[in-house]
Amino acid sequence: MPIAFWPAHWSRLQRSNATLATALLLLVLVMAALGRLFSWLPEPIGSSAETFADGARTTLWLTLVSGGLGLVLGTATALARTSRWALLRWGARFYLWVIRGTPLLVQILFVYFALPLLVPGLRLPEFAAAVLALGLNAGAYNSEAIRAGLLAVPQGQTEAARALGLRRRHVFLDVVMPQAFKMALPPLVSNFVALLKDSSLAYAIGVVELTNVGNRLQSQTFQPIATLSTVALTYLVLTTLITQATQAIEYRFDIEDRAR
Amino acid sequence: MTAAPYIVIDRVCKSFGAQPVLRDVCTQFRSGEVSVIIGASGSGKSTLLRAINRLEPHDSGTITIAGVPVGPHEATLQQQRTDVGMVFQQFNLFGHMTVLDNLTLAPRRIHRTPRAQANAQAMALLRRVGLQEHAAKYPWQLSGGQQQRVAIARALAMNPKVMLFDEPTSALDPEMVQEVLDVMRELARAGMTMVVVTHEMGFAREVADRVLFFDQGRIAHEAPPAEFFGQPANERIRAFIGRMGG
């Protein structure tokens, strides 16, 4: 549902909300009806429709939860990197250095297999381990997107806010953050969509998500074209709906009407 | 001009790295007085202005506002900044907010003024600068001159006791300079204490109570405008006035 779909006299906010609501509603409907949709497909998909639907729901959950974690971690890390305290800056740099310098697959395996040995008692179930690893990974990349946004807000904005006598907190929350967030939004969306696809790596520790389901069926039925096409198509549907929602958010902040 | 000095600058020094920009600057700004600071770019006039509200902390010497030293203490500084309005060369309006929200942000956050009351006060200020019809617009929809008038209104929204102007017309197209100067003239007539860094010699002649000439980080000369422009104290000043078309 492109923005232009809505009546011309609607305000930016109304159009943005309408698109956002429609995209999210469609996402919920598609997820709920996925079992039925798959069951209409020919064999070997039709008979495994519910397994496929469960896999897709797991993929979406994995993405949403680790995406939320990644946004919180990313914001915290970006703030730490621009902090006045050297210790915070170093901590953030170290985190970024480790996460960006190692493969995501290794991180997932590490959290699942190695972490319980390093920290006794921290034996995470597959899903939680995948969320933690994906969230840590997304957080590192998000922090760079948010930091780029923070640095792109002109110095004059901070100066004007401080010159008015605003507290540091208000300078940041009212003046810097909204403008930084707007600039960070496109790369954040890219990261989120990448996360949706990267969540397929959770397959390595046995999370029964979409790719895992497809690959199992493929090896059982020896029909790679049908099964893997279904997997790919499902990812495409998910990413399409998610980008519609995020475009609506971008549109809301684009008060200069530049991204037409 | 018998009022007590409101801002006192005493032996203020400031360097950027090895480059001194303010050298032992001493002066006072009295309530109700309009002071115009002129001088070549890089002479330190903007730095002095920015040191008054500590956007640019000075290295040594003291600056006091109503007797209170300007220093690093955050709460004191915030209080002082509410008393000192500032207008920038590049306007620095908050681009993500409407004109009205630009004006109401500080009163709502600092004085916790209710939104309706803040809006009413902001509309009164916008009428004063002739922009009441543009309240719902965003800064990018306005001309440079209009943006600068909004910026003046935004600074006035905190009811400051003094207004600092840092080359307020230097970034404007020539045809927009007058509308900004008109607003500043009106402010001066209403008795606002003003410190104006500018290259507008006409404004200095007409509105200033005193003109300060900055040269290489020092106040090289100070005089009432009639004397300053009528009998330039030395060749350097005469040459500068000539170059500025004064």
Coordinates of C-alpha atoms in Angstrom, one line a residue:
Chain A
M1 CA 0.0 0.0 0.0
P2 CA 2.0 2.9 -1.3
I3 CA 1.6 6.2 0.4
A4 CA -0.1 7.7 -2.7
F5 CA -2.9 5.2 -2.3
W6 CA -4.6 7.4 0.3
P7 CA -6.8 10.4 -0.4
A8 CA -4.9 13.5 -1.4
H9 CA -6.3 15.7 1.4
W10 CA -5.0 13.5 4.1
S11 CA -2.2 14.9 6.2
R12 CA 1.3 13.3 6.2
L13 CA 0.6 11.9 9.7
Q14 CA -2.7 10.4 8.6
R15 CA -1.2 8.7 5.5
S16 CA 1.7 7.5 7.5
N17 CA -0.5 6.0 10.2
A18 CA -2.9 4.5 7.6
T19 CA 0.0 2.8 5.7
L20 CA 1.6 1.6 8.9
A21 CA -1.7 0.2 10.3
T22 CA -2.5 -1.5 7.0
A23 CA 1.0 -3.0 6.7
L24 CA 1.0 -4.3 10.2
L25 CA -2.6 -5.7 9.9
L26 CA -1.7 -7.4 6.7
L27 CA 1.4 -8.9 8.4
V28 CA -0.7 -10.3 11.2
L29 CA -3.3 -11.6 8.8
V30 CA -0.7 -13.2 6.6
M31 CA 1.0 -14.8 9.6
A32 CA -2.3 -16.1 10.9
A33 CA -3.5 -17.4 7.6
L34 CA -0.1 -18.8 6.5
G35 CA -1.1 -22.4 7.3
R36 CA -4.1 -22.2 5.0
L37 CA -2.2 -20.4 2.3
F38 CA 0.5 -23.0 2.2
S39 CA -2.0 -25.8 2.2
W40 CA -3.3 -24.7 -1.2
L41 CA 0.1 -25.2 -2.6
P42 CA 0.9 -28.5 -4.4
E43 CA 2.9 -31.3 -2.9
P44 CA 5.3 -31.5 -1.1
I45 CA 4.4 -28.1 0.5
G46 CA 0.6 -28.7 1.0
S47 CA 1.0 -31.6 3.4
S48 CA 3.6 -29.7 5.4
A49 CA 1.8 -26.5 5.5
E50 CA 1.5 -26.1 9.3
T51 CA 5.2 -26.9 9.7
F52 CA 6.1 -24.2 7.2
A53 CA 3.7 -21.7 8.8
D54 CA 5.3 -22.4 12.2
G55 CA 8.7 -21.9 10.7
A56 CA 7.8 -18.6 9.2
R57 CA 6.3 -17.4 12.5
T58 CA 9.4 -18.5 14.4
T59 CA 11.5 -16.5 11.8
L60 CA 9.4 -13.4 12.4
W61 CA 9.5 -13.7 16.2
L62 CA 13.2 -14.2 16.1
T63 CA 13.6 -11.1 14.0
L64 CA 11.2 -8.9 16.0
V65 CA 12.7 -9.8 19.4
S66 CA 16.3 -9.6 18.3
G67 CA 15.6 -6.5 16.3
G68 CA 14.1 -4.8 19.4
L69 CA 17.2 -5.9 21.4
G70 CA 19.4 -4.7 18.6
L71 CA 17.7 -1.3 18.6
V72 CA 18.2 -0.8 22.3
L73 CA 21.8 -2.1 22.2
G74 CA 22.5 0.0 19.2
T75 CA 21.2 3.2 20.8
A76 CA 23.1 2.5 24.0
T77 CA 26.3 1.8 22.1
A78 CA 26.0 4.9 19.9
L79 CA 25.5 7.0 23.0
A80 CA 28.5 5.2 24.7
R81 CA 30.7 5.9 21.7
T82 CA 29.8 9.6 21.8
S83 CA 30.1 9.8 25.6
R84 CA 32.2 12.1 27.6
W85 CA 33.6 9.1 29.6
A86 CA 36.5 7.3 28.0
L87 CA 35.6 4.0 29.7
L88 CA 32.2 3.9 28.0
R89 CA 33.8 4.8 24.6
W90 CA 36.3 2.0 24.9
G91 CA 33.7 -0.5 26.0
A92 CA 31.6 0.4 23.0
R93 CA 34.5 0.2 20.6
F94 CA 35.5 -3.2 22.0
Y95 CA 32.0 -4.6 21.5
L96 CA 31.9 -3.2 18.0
W97 CA 35.3 -4.5 17.2
V98 CA 34.5 -8.1 18.3
I99 CA 31.1 -8.3 16.7
R100 CA 31.9 -6.7 13.4
G101 CA 35.1 -8.7 13.1
T102 CA 33.7 -12.2 13.6
P103 CA 31.1 -14.1 11.5
L104 CA 27.5 -14.1 12.8
L105 CA 27.4 -17.9 12.5
V106 CA 30.4 -18.1 14.9
Q107 CA 28.6 -15.8 17.3
I108 CA 25.5 -17.9 17.3
L109 CA 27.4 -21.1 17.9
F110 CA 29.4 -19.3 20.6
V111 CA 26.4 -18.1 22.5
Y112 CA 24.8 -21.5 22.3
F113 CA 27.7 -23.9 22.9
A114 CA 30.5 -21.9 24.5
L115 CA 28.7 -19.4 26.8
P116 CA 27.3 -22.1 29.1
L117 CA 30.9 -23.3 29.7
L118 CA 32.2 -19.8 30.4
V119 CA 29.3 -18.7 32.5
P120 CA 28.0 -21.8 34.4
G121 CA 24.2 -21.8 34.6
L122 CA 23.7 -19.7 31.5
R123 CA 22.4 -22.6 29.4
L124 CA 20.1 -20.8 27.0
P125 CA 17.5 -22.7 25.0
E126 CA 18.0 -22.5 21.2
F127 CA 15.6 -19.7 20.5
A128 CA 16.9 -17.5 23.4
A129 CA 20.5 -18.2 22.3
A130 CA 19.7 -17.2 18.7
V131 CA 17.9 -14.0 20.0
L132 CA 20.9 -13.0 22.1
A133 CA 23.4 -13.6 19.3
L134 CA 21.3 -11.9 16.6
G135 CA 20.5 -9.0 19.0
L136 CA 24.2 -8.5 19.8
N137 CA 25.1 -8.6 16.2
A138 CA 22.3 -6.2 15.1
G139 CA 23.2 -3.9 18.0
A140 CA 26.7 -3.4 16.7
Y141 CA 25.6 -2.5 13.2
N142 CA 22.7 -0.4 14.4
S143 CA 25.0 1.6 16.7
E144 CA 27.0 2.7 13.7
A145 CA 23.8 3.8 11.8
I146 CA 22.7 5.8 14.9
R147 CA 26.1 7.2 15.5
A148 CA 26.2 8.4 11.9
G149 CA 22.8 10.1 12.5
L150 CA 24.0 11.7 15.7
L151 CA 27.1 13.1 14.0
A152 CA 25.1 14.4 11.0
V153 CA 23.1 16.7 13.2
P154 CA 24.8 20.1 12.7
Q155 CA 26.6 21.6 15.7
G156 CA 24.5 24.7 15.3
Q157 CA 21.4 22.8 16.4
T158 CA 23.0 21.8 19.7
E159 CA 24.4 25.3 20.2
A160 CA 21.0 26.9 19.6
A161 CA 19.4 24.5 22.1
R162 CA 22.0 25.1 24.7
A163 CA 21.9 28.9 24.2
L164 CA 18.2 28.8 25.0
G165 CA 19.1 27.3 28.4
L166 CA 17.8 23.8 27.8
R167 CA 19.2 21.0 30.0
R168 CA 21.5 18.4 28.4
R169 CA 18.7 15.9 28.5
H170 CA 16.3 18.1 26.6
V171 CA 19.0 19.2 24.1
F172 CA 19.4 15.5 23.3
L173 CA 15.8 14.2 23.5
D174 CA 14.1 17.2 21.8
V175 CA 16.6 18.5 19.3
V176 CA 19.4 16.0 18.5
M177 CA 17.7 12.6 18.7
P178 CA 14.7 13.2 16.5
Q179 CA 16.9 14.6 13.7
A180 CA 19.5 11.8 14.2
F181 CA 16.9 9.1 14.2
K182 CA 15.4 10.5 10.9
M183 CA 18.9 10.2 9.3
A184 CA 19.6 6.8 10.8
L185 CA 16.3 5.4 9.7
P186 CA 17.2 4.1 6.2
P187 CA 20.3 2.2 7.3
L188 CA 18.4 0.9 10.4
V189 CA 15.7 -0.5 8.0
S190 CA 18.4 -2.1 5.9
N191 CA 19.9 -3.7 9.1
F192 CA 16.4 -4.9 10.1
V193 CA 15.7 -6.5 6.8
A194 CA 19.2 -8.1 6.8
L195 CA 18.4 -9.4 10.3
L196 CA 15.3 -11.1 9.0
K197 CA 17.3 -13.0 6.5
D198 CA 20.3 -13.6 8.8
S199 CA 17.9 -15.2 11.3
S200 CA 18.1 -18.2 9.0
L201 CA 21.6 -18.9 10.6
A202 CA 19.8 -19.9 13.8
Y203 CA 19.2 -23.1 11.9
A204 CA 22.8 -24.1 12.9
I205 CA 21.8 -24.5 16.5
G206 CA 18.5 -26.3 15.7
V207 CA 16.0 -23.5 15.9
V208 CA 13.1 -24.6 13.7
E209 CA 12.7 -21.5 11.6
L210 CA 11.7 -21.1 8.0
T211 CA 15.0 -22.1 6.4
N212 CA 15.4 -25.1 8.7
V213 CA 11.9 -26.3 7.8
G214 CA 12.5 -25.9 4.1
N215 CA 15.8 -27.6 4.1
R216 CA 14.5 -30.6 6.1
L217 CA 11.6 -31.0 3.7
Q218 CA 14.0 -30.6 0.7
S219 CA 16.2 -33.4 2.0
Q220 CA 13.2 -35.7 2.7
T221 CA 11.4 -35.2 -0.6
F222 CA 14.3 -34.5 -2.9
Q223 CA 12.3 -31.6 -4.4
P224 CA 14.6 -28.6 -3.9
I225 CA 12.9 -26.3 -6.4
A226 CA 9.5 -26.4 -4.8
T227 CA 10.6 -26.3 -1.2
L228 CA 13.3 -23.7 -1.5
S229 CA 11.2 -21.5 -3.8
T230 CA 8.5 -21.5 -1.1
V231 CA 11.1 -20.6 1.5
A232 CA 12.4 -17.7 -0.6
L233 CA 8.9 -16.5 -1.5
T234 CA 7.9 -16.4 2.2
Y235 CA 11.0 -14.3 3.1
L236 CA 10.1 -12.0 0.2
V237 CA 6.5 -11.6 1.5
L238 CA 7.8 -10.8 5.0
T239 CA 10.5 -8.3 3.9
T240 CA 8.0 -6.6 1.6
L241 CA 5.4 -6.1 4.4
I242 CA 8.1 -5.0 6.8
T243 CA 9.6 -2.4 4.3
Q244 CA 6.1 -1.0 3.7
A245 CA 5.7 -0.4 7.4
T246 CA 9.2 1.2 7.7
Q247 CA 8.6 3.3 4.7
A248 CA 5.5 4.7 6.4
I249 CA 7.7 5.7 9.3
E250 CA 10.3 7.3 7.0
Y251 CA 7.5 9.2 5.3
R252 CA 6.3 10.6 8.6
F253 CA 9.7 12.1 9.4
D254 CA 10.3 13.4 5.8
I255 CA 8.7 16.8 6.5
E256 CA 10.8 18.3 3.7
D257 CA 9.2 15.9 1.3
R258 CA 12.5 15.0 -0.3
A259 CA 12.1 11.2 -0.6
R260 CA 9.4 11.0 -3.2
Chain B
M1 CA 23.4 55.2 30.1
T2 CA 23.8 55.4 33.9
A3 CA 22.4 51.9 34.5
A4 CA 24.6 49.4 36.3
P5 CA 26.7 47.2 34.1
Y6 CA 24.8 44.0 33.3
I7 CA 27.6 42.0 31.7
V8 CA 31.2 42.7 32.8
I9 CA 34.1 41.3 30.8
D10 CA 37.4 41.5 32.7
R11 CA 40.7 40.5 31.2
V12 CA 39.3 37.7 29.2
C13 CA 41.7 35.6 27.1
K14 CA 41.0 32.7 24.8
S15 CA 43.1 30.7 22.3
F16 CA 42.3 28.2 19.7
G17 CA 45.4 26.0 20.0
A18 CA 48.4 28.3 19.7
Q19 CA 46.3 31.0 18.1
P20 CA 45.1 33.7 20.6
V21 CA 41.7 35.0 19.6
L22 CA 40.9 37.1 22.7
R23 CA 43.7 39.0 24.5
D24 CA 42.9 40.6 27.8
V25 CA 39.5 41.9 26.7
C26 CA 37.9 44.3 29.2
T27 CA 34.5 45.9 28.6
Q28 CA 31.0 46.3 30.1
F29 CA 27.5 46.1 28.7
R30 CA 24.9 48.1 30.5
S31 CA 21.1 47.5 30.7
G32 CA 19.2 49.2 27.9
E33 CA 22.4 49.8 25.9
V34 CA 22.9 48.8 22.3
S35 CA 26.5 47.9 21.6
V36 CA 27.7 47.1 18.1
I37 CA 30.9 45.2 17.7
I38 CA 32.7 45.6 14.4
G39 CA 36.0 44.4 13.0
A40 CA 37.6 42.2 10.5
S41 CA 36.7 38.5 10.4
G42 CA 39.0 36.5 12.7
S43 CA 39.4 39.5 15.0
G44 CA 37.6 37.7 17.9
K45 CA 34.3 39.5 18.0
S46 CA 32.2 36.4 17.5
T47 CA 34.3 34.5 20.0
L48 CA 33.6 37.2 22.7
L49 CA 29.9 36.9 22.0
R50 CA 30.0 33.1 22.3
A51 CA 32.1 33.3 25.5
I52 CA 29.4 35.4 27.2
N53 CA 27.0 32.4 27.2
R54 CA 29.9 29.9 27.3
L55 CA 29.3 28.3 23.9
E56 CA 33.0 28.9 23.8
P57 CA 34.5 28.7 27.3
H58 CA 37.2 31.4 27.9
D59 CA 40.6 30.4 29.1
S60 CA 41.2 33.1 31.7
G61 CA 39.8 36.3 33.1
T62 CA 36.1 36.6 34.2
I63 CA 32.8 37.3 32.6
T64 CA 29.9 38.1 35.0
I65 CA 26.2 38.4 34.1
A66 CA 24.3 40.4 36.7
G67 CA 27.2 39.9 39.0
V68 CA 27.3 36.1 38.6
P69 CA 30.4 34.6 37.0
V70 CA 30.0 32.6 33.9
G71 CA 31.6 29.2 34.6
P72 CA 31.3 25.5 34.1
H73 CA 28.6 24.9 36.8
E74 CA 25.7 23.5 34.7
A75 CA 22.6 24.7 36.6
T76 CA 24.0 28.3 37.0
L77 CA 24.9 28.3 33.3
Q78 CA 21.4 27.2 32.2
Q79 CA 19.9 29.9 34.3
Q80 CA 22.2 32.5 32.8
R81 CA 21.5 31.3 29.3
T82 CA 17.8 31.8 29.8
D83 CA 18.6 35.5 30.5
V84 CA 20.8 35.8 27.5
G85 CA 19.1 35.3 24.1
M86 CA 21.3 34.5 21.1
V87 CA 20.7 34.8 17.4
F88 CA 23.1 33.0 15.1
Q89 CA 24.4 33.8 11.6
Q90 CA 23.0 30.5 10.3
F91 CA 19.7 30.9 12.2
N92 CA 20.0 27.3 13.6
L93 CA 16.2 26.8 13.7
F94 CA 15.2 23.3 14.7
G95 CA 14.4 21.8 11.3
H96 CA 12.2 19.0 12.5
M97 CA 9.8 21.4 14.3
T98 CA 7.2 23.9 13.1
V99 CA 7.9 27.6 13.6
L100 CA 5.5 27.5 16.6
D101 CA 7.2 24.6 18.2
N102 CA 10.6 26.2 17.7
L103 CA 9.3 29.1 19.8
T104 CA 7.5 27.1 22.5
L105 CA 10.2 24.4 23.1
A106 CA 12.3 26.3 25.6
P107 CA 9.4 27.8 27.7
R108 CA 7.7 24.5 27.9
R109 CA 10.8 22.6 28.9
I110 CA 12.4 25.1 31.1
H111 CA 9.4 27.0 32.7
R112 CA 7.0 24.1 32.2
T113 CA 4.6 26.6 30.6
P114 CA 1.4 24.7 29.6
R115 CA 1.2 24.2 25.8
A116 CA -1.8 26.5 25.3
Q117 CA -0.2 29.4 27.1
A118 CA 3.2 28.8 25.4
N119 CA 1.4 28.8 22.0
A120 CA -0.4 32.1 22.9
Q121 CA 2.9 33.8 23.9
A122 CA 4.6 32.4 20.8
M123 CA 1.8 33.8 18.5
A124 CA 2.2 37.2 20.1
L125 CA 5.9 37.1 19.4
L126 CA 5.3 35.9 15.8
R127 CA 3.0 38.9 15.3
R128 CA 5.7 41.2 16.6
V129 CA 8.1 39.9 13.9
G130 CA 5.3 39.8 11.3
L131 CA 5.2 36.1 10.8
Q132 CA 2.0 35.0 12.5
E133 CA 0.7 33.4 9.3
H134 CA 3.7 31.1 9.2
A135 CA 3.3 29.5 12.6
A136 CA 2.4 26.0 11.2
K137 CA 5.2 26.0 8.6
Y138 CA 8.6 24.3 8.9
P139 CA 11.8 26.4 8.7
W140 CA 12.7 25.0 5.3
Q141 CA 9.5 26.6 3.9
L142 CA 10.6 30.1 4.9
S143 CA 13.1 32.5 3.3
G144 CA 16.3 33.3 5.0
G145 CA 15.0 36.6 6.3
Q146 CA 11.9 35.0 7.7
Q147 CA 14.0 32.2 9.3
Q148 CA 16.1 34.8 11.1
R149 CA 13.0 36.7 12.3
V150 CA 11.7 33.3 13.7
A151 CA 15.1 32.8 15.4
I152 CA 14.9 36.2 17.0
A153 CA 11.3 35.4 18.2
R154 CA 12.6 32.1 19.5
A155 CA 15.2 33.8 21.6
L156 CA 12.7 36.4 22.8
A157 CA 10.3 33.6 24.0
M158 CA 12.5 33.1 27.1
N159 CA 12.1 36.8 28.0
P160 CA 15.9 37.4 28.0
K161 CA 17.4 40.4 29.6
V162 CA 20.0 40.8 26.9
M163 CA 20.1 39.7 23.3
L164 CA 23.3 38.7 21.5
F165 CA 23.4 38.9 17.7
D166 CA 26.2 37.0 16.0
E167 CA 26.3 38.5 12.4
P168 CA 22.6 38.1 12.1
T169 CA 22.4 39.3 8.5
S170 CA 25.7 37.9 7.0
A171 CA 24.0 34.8 5.6
L172 CA 21.1 36.7 4.0
D173 CA 20.5 37.8 0.5
P174 CA 20.7 41.6 0.3
E175 CA 17.0 42.1 -0.1
M176 CA 16.3 40.3 3.1
V177 CA 18.7 42.2 5.3
Q178 CA 16.3 45.1 5.9
E179 CA 13.5 43.0 7.3
V180 CA 15.8 41.5 9.9
L181 CA 17.4 44.9 10.8
D182 CA 13.8 46.4 11.1
V183 CA 13.0 43.8 13.8
M184 CA 16.3 44.5 15.6
R185 CA 15.6 48.3 15.4
E186 CA 12.2 47.7 16.9
L187 CA 13.8 45.7 19.7
A188 CA 16.3 48.4 20.4
R189 CA 13.5 51.0 20.5
A190 CA 11.6 48.9 23.1
G191 CA 14.7 49.1 25.3
M192 CA 16.3 45.7 24.9
T193 CA 19.9 45.4 25.9
M194 CA 21.7 44.3 22.8
V195 CA 25.2 43.2 21.8
V196 CA 25.4 43.0 18.0
V197 CA 28.3 41.7 16.0
T198 CA 27.7 42.9 12.5
H199 CA 29.1 44.4 9.3
E200 CA 26.0 46.6 8.8
M201 CA 27.5 50.1 9.3
G202 CA 24.2 51.8 8.7
F203 CA 22.6 49.9 11.5
A204 CA 25.6 50.8 13.8
R205 CA 25.3 54.5 13.0
E206 CA 21.6 54.6 13.5
V207 CA 20.9 52.3 16.4
A208 CA 24.0 51.8 18.5
D209 CA 24.8 53.6 21.7
R210 CA 28.4 52.6 21.3
V211 CA 30.6 51.1 18.7
L212 CA 33.5 48.7 19.6
F213 CA 36.2 48.1 17.1
F214 CA 37.9 44.7 17.4
D215 CA 41.4 44.2 16.1
Q216 CA 43.5 41.1 16.6
G217 CA 41.7 39.9 19.7
R218 CA 41.6 43.3 21.4
I219 CA 39.1 46.1 21.6
A220 CA 41.2 48.6 19.7
H221 CA 38.7 51.5 20.0
E222 CA 35.4 52.4 21.4
A223 CA 33.2 55.4 20.8
P224 CA 29.6 56.6 20.3
P225 CA 28.7 56.1 16.6
A226 CA 28.7 59.8 15.6
E227 CA 32.3 60.1 16.9
F228 CA 33.3 56.7 15.7
F229 CA 32.2 57.2 12.1
G230 CA 32.6 61.0 12.1
Q231 CA 36.2 61.3 13.3
P232 CA 37.8 57.8 12.9
A233 CA 40.4 57.5 15.6
N234 CA 43.1 56.1 13.3
E235 CA 43.9 55.0 9.8
R236 CA 43.1 51.4 10.4
I237 CA 39.5 52.2 11.5
R238 CA 39.1 54.7 8.6
A239 CA 40.2 52.1 6.2
F240 CA 37.9 49.5 7.7
I241 CA 34.9 51.8 7.6
G242 CA 35.7 52.6 4.0
R243 CA 35.9 48.9 3.0
M244 CA 32.5 48.2 4.7
G245 CA 30.9 51.1 2.7
G246 CA 30.1 53.0 5.9

